[in-house]
């Protein structure tokens, strides 16, 4: 059985900034984004020169709010796919708390997430 992964969460992290995007894989467009680069988020944080898990949580909450405004918190019934292990490997082991902070903030704000294993089959863990 092939699971269609229309909406996928992608994370980008540097020492100074965190960006989270939800991408529509059908047409390659970003449907919602949140980042610590934005002035409204940056001014509400006390990151200094680096971003921490608290900043990641704020990014997740803002992204959840923007998904609700777009009507995509359910991912059009299919959910938003997240491969947490891939994101942690891509970002490095020390950033795993930031990755999980974003995922938990999205879940706590009512976004339907589908967490995936490293295999081709999703783990069917839906939140």
PDB file of C-alpha atoms in Angstrom:
ATOM      1  CA  UNK A   1       0.000   0.000   0.000  1.00  0.00           C
ATOM      2  CA  UNK A   2       1.403   3.346  -1.041  1.00  0.00           C
ATOM      3  CA  UNK A   3       0.805   6.243   1.287  1.00  0.00           C
ATOM      4  CA  UNK A   4       0.555   9.592  -0.444  1.00  0.00           C
ATOM      5  CA  UNK A   5       2.729  12.132   1.312  1.00  0.00           C
ATOM      6  CA  UNK A   6       1.251  15.330   0.007  1.00  0.00           C
ATOM      7  CA  UNK A   7       2.288  17.628   2.854  1.00  0.00           C
ATOM      8  CA  UNK A   8       5.740  17.220   4.395  1.00  0.00           C
ATOM      9  CA  UNK A   9       7.432  19.136   7.225  1.00  0.00           C
ATOM     10  CA  UNK A  10      10.955  20.316   6.414  1.00  0.00           C
ATOM     11  CA  UNK A  11      13.274  21.914   8.965  1.00  0.00           C
ATOM     12  CA  UNK A  12      16.316  24.119   8.457  1.00  0.00           C
ATOM     13  CA  UNK A  13      18.598  24.982  11.359  1.00  0.00           C
ATOM     14  CA  UNK A  14      21.742  26.978  11.765  1.00  0.00           C
ATOM     15  CA  UNK A  15      23.474  28.279  14.862  1.00  0.00           C
ATOM     16  CA  UNK A  16      21.432  31.488  14.686  1.00  0.00           C
ATOM     17  CA  UNK A  17      18.123  30.593  13.001  1.00  0.00           C
ATOM     18  CA  UNK A  18      15.412  27.951  12.829  1.00  0.00           C
ATOM     19  CA  UNK A  19      13.010  27.669   9.885  1.00  0.00           C
ATOM     20  CA  UNK A  20      10.125  25.222   9.527  1.00  0.00           C
ATOM     21  CA  UNK A  21       8.273  24.762   6.226  1.00  0.00           C
ATOM     22  CA  UNK A  22       5.300  22.646   5.216  1.00  0.00           C
ATOM     23  CA  UNK A  23       5.749  21.703   1.562  1.00  0.00           C
ATOM     24  CA  UNK A  24       3.022  20.569  -0.843  1.00  0.00           C
ATOM     25  CA  UNK A  25       4.750  17.808  -2.799  1.00  0.00           C
ATOM     26  CA  UNK A  26       2.185  17.859  -5.601  1.00  0.00           C
ATOM     27  CA  UNK A  27       3.374  21.212  -6.900  1.00  0.00           C
ATOM     28  CA  UNK A  28       6.541  21.839  -4.864  1.00  0.00           C
ATOM     29  CA  UNK A  29       5.203  24.949  -3.135  1.00  0.00           C
ATOM     30  CA  UNK A  30       5.666  25.969   0.468  1.00  0.00           C
ATOM     31  CA  UNK A  31       2.177  26.306   1.962  1.00  0.00           C
ATOM     32  CA  UNK A  32       3.195  27.575   5.412  1.00  0.00           C
ATOM     33  CA  UNK A  33       6.433  28.705   6.979  1.00  0.00           C
ATOM     34  CA  UNK A  34       7.739  30.100  10.249  1.00  0.00           C
ATOM     35  CA  UNK A  35      11.243  31.223  11.114  1.00  0.00           C
ATOM     36  CA  UNK A  36      13.230  32.986  13.786  1.00  0.00           C
ATOM     37  CA  UNK A  37      14.429  35.302  10.994  1.00  0.00           C
ATOM     38  CA  UNK A  38      11.021  37.034  11.032  1.00  0.00           C
ATOM     39  CA  UNK A  39      11.017  40.219  13.079  1.00  0.00           C
ATOM     40  CA  UNK A  40       7.809  39.387  14.934  1.00  0.00           C
ATOM     41  CA  UNK A  41       9.287  36.109  16.192  1.00  0.00           C
ATOM     42  CA  UNK A  42      12.824  37.388  16.658  1.00  0.00           C
ATOM     43  CA  UNK A  43      11.681  40.317  18.816  1.00  0.00           C
ATOM     44  CA  UNK A  44       9.674  38.041  21.120  1.00  0.00           C
ATOM     45  CA  UNK A  45      12.680  35.796  21.812  1.00  0.00           C
ATOM     46  CA  UNK A  46      15.757  36.289  23.897  1.00  0.00           C
ATOM     47  CA  UNK A  47      17.972  34.027  21.802  1.00  0.00           C
ATOM     48  CA  UNK A  48      20.980  36.240  21.677  1.00  0.00           C
ATOM     49  CA  UNK A  49      23.396  34.774  19.171  1.00  0.00           C
ATOM     50  CA  UNK A  50      21.915  31.283  19.195  1.00  0.00           C
ATOM     51  CA  UNK A  51      18.507  29.676  19.090  1.00  0.00           C
ATOM     52  CA  UNK A  52      17.450  27.074  21.606  1.00  0.00           C
ATOM     53  CA  UNK A  53      14.540  24.687  22.162  1.00  0.00           C
ATOM     54  CA  UNK A  54      12.372  27.550  23.424  1.00  0.00           C
ATOM     55  CA  UNK A  55      12.794  29.321  20.083  1.00  0.00           C
ATOM     56  CA  UNK A  56      11.985  26.054  18.279  1.00  0.00           C
ATOM     57  CA  UNK A  57       8.772  25.754  20.288  1.00  0.00           C
ATOM     58  CA  UNK A  58       7.741  29.282  19.301  1.00  0.00           C
ATOM     59  CA  UNK A  59       8.439  28.472  15.638  1.00  0.00           C
ATOM     60  CA  UNK A  60       6.264  25.341  15.936  1.00  0.00           C
ATOM     61  CA  UNK A  61       3.419  27.302  17.539  1.00  0.00           C
ATOM     62  CA  UNK A  62       3.513  30.014  14.863  1.00  0.00           C
ATOM     63  CA  UNK A  63       3.593  27.382  12.110  1.00  0.00           C
ATOM     64  CA  UNK A  64       0.586  25.622  13.674  1.00  0.00           C
ATOM     65  CA  UNK A  65      -1.320  28.913  13.765  1.00  0.00           C
ATOM     66  CA  UNK A  66      -0.527  29.587  10.097  1.00  0.00           C
ATOM     67  CA  UNK A  67      -1.604  26.072   9.111  1.00  0.00           C
ATOM     68  CA  UNK A  68      -4.925  26.633  10.895  1.00  0.00           C
ATOM     69  CA  UNK A  69      -5.434  29.901   9.024  1.00  0.00           C
ATOM     70  CA  UNK A  70      -4.802  28.081   5.731  1.00  0.00           C
ATOM     71  CA  UNK A  71      -7.147  25.261   6.813  1.00  0.00           C
ATOM     72  CA  UNK A  72      -4.367  22.682   6.569  1.00  0.00           C
ATOM     73  CA  UNK A  73      -3.983  21.580  10.193  1.00  0.00           C
ATOM     74  CA  UNK A  74      -5.403  18.197   9.112  1.00  0.00           C
ATOM     75  CA  UNK A  75      -3.332  18.116   5.920  1.00  0.00           C
ATOM     76  CA  UNK A  76      -6.569  17.756   3.934  1.00  0.00           C
ATOM     77  CA  UNK A  77      -7.402  14.637   5.923  1.00  0.00           C
ATOM     78  CA  UNK A  78      -4.109  12.872   5.263  1.00  0.00           C
ATOM     79  CA  UNK A  79      -1.968  14.624   7.843  1.00  0.00           C
ATOM     80  CA  UNK A  80       1.438  16.216   7.572  1.00  0.00           C
ATOM     81  CA  UNK A  81       4.285  13.744   7.265  1.00  0.00           C
ATOM     82  CA  UNK A  82       7.401  14.092   9.418  1.00  0.00           C
ATOM     83  CA  UNK A  83      10.439  11.816   9.268  1.00  0.00           C
ATOM     84  CA  UNK A  84      11.924  12.754  12.636  1.00  0.00           C
ATOM     85  CA  UNK A  85      14.894  10.386  12.392  1.00  0.00           C
ATOM     86  CA  UNK A  86      15.872  11.855   9.020  1.00  0.00           C
ATOM     87  CA  UNK A  87      15.566  15.403  10.326  1.00  0.00           C
ATOM     88  CA  UNK A  88      17.695  14.582  13.399  1.00  0.00           C
ATOM     89  CA  UNK A  89      20.348  12.888  11.260  1.00  0.00           C
ATOM     90  CA  UNK A  90      20.355  15.811   8.838  1.00  0.00           C
ATOM     91  CA  UNK A  91      20.663  18.420  11.588  1.00  0.00           C
ATOM     92  CA  UNK A  92      23.054  16.551  13.850  1.00  0.00           C
ATOM     93  CA  UNK A  93      22.526  14.816  17.161  1.00  0.00           C
ATOM     94  CA  UNK A  94      22.801  17.974  19.238  1.00  0.00           C
ATOM     95  CA  UNK A  95      19.771  19.518  17.505  1.00  0.00           C
ATOM     96  CA  UNK A  96      17.370  16.672  18.318  1.00  0.00           C
ATOM     97  CA  UNK A  97      15.776  18.666  21.159  1.00  0.00           C
ATOM     98  CA  UNK A  98      14.965  21.469  18.718  1.00  0.00           C
ATOM     99  CA  UNK A  99      13.433  19.018  16.225  1.00  0.00           C
ATOM    100  CA  UNK A 100      11.272  17.411  18.912  1.00  0.00           C
ATOM    101  CA  UNK A 101      10.328  20.835  20.289  1.00  0.00           C
ATOM    102  CA  UNK A 102       8.891  21.811  16.904  1.00  0.00           C
ATOM    103  CA  UNK A 103       7.086  18.465  16.493  1.00  0.00           C
ATOM    104  CA  UNK A 104       5.596  18.636  20.000  1.00  0.00           C
ATOM    105  CA  UNK A 105       4.497  22.255  19.546  1.00  0.00           C
ATOM    106  CA  UNK A 106       2.690  21.304  16.346  1.00  0.00           C
ATOM    107  CA  UNK A 107       0.996  18.320  18.026  1.00  0.00           C
ATOM    108  CA  UNK A 108      -0.009  20.360  21.073  1.00  0.00           C
ATOM    109  CA  UNK A 109      -1.618  22.984  18.834  1.00  0.00           C
ATOM    110  CA  UNK A 110      -3.851  20.502  17.037  1.00  0.00           C
ATOM    111  CA  UNK A 111      -1.897  19.759  13.860  1.00  0.00           C
ATOM    112  CA  UNK A 112      -2.324  16.187  12.625  1.00  0.00           C
ATOM    113  CA  UNK A 113       1.165  14.747  12.185  1.00  0.00           C
ATOM    114  CA  UNK A 114       2.144  11.367  10.798  1.00  0.00           C
ATOM    115  CA  UNK A 115       5.520  10.314  12.169  1.00  0.00           C
ATOM    116  CA  UNK A 116       7.506   8.036   9.888  1.00  0.00           C
ATOM    117  CA  UNK A 117      10.202   5.430  10.360  1.00  0.00           C
ATOM    118  CA  UNK A 118      13.351   5.284   8.268  1.00  0.00           C
ATOM    119  CA  UNK A 119      11.698   2.573   6.153  1.00  0.00           C
ATOM    120  CA  UNK A 120       9.445   3.311   3.218  1.00  0.00           C
ATOM    121  CA  UNK A 121       6.394   2.431   5.322  1.00  0.00           C
ATOM    122  CA  UNK A 122       5.061   5.072   7.700  1.00  0.00           C
ATOM    123  CA  UNK A 123       4.703   3.956  11.283  1.00  0.00           C
ATOM    124  CA  UNK A 124       1.057   5.046  11.162  1.00  0.00           C
ATOM    125  CA  UNK A 125       1.603   6.978  14.353  1.00  0.00           C
ATOM    126  CA  UNK A 126      -0.854   9.778  13.944  1.00  0.00           C
ATOM    127  CA  UNK A 127      -1.280  12.635  16.396  1.00  0.00           C
TER     128      UNK A 127
END
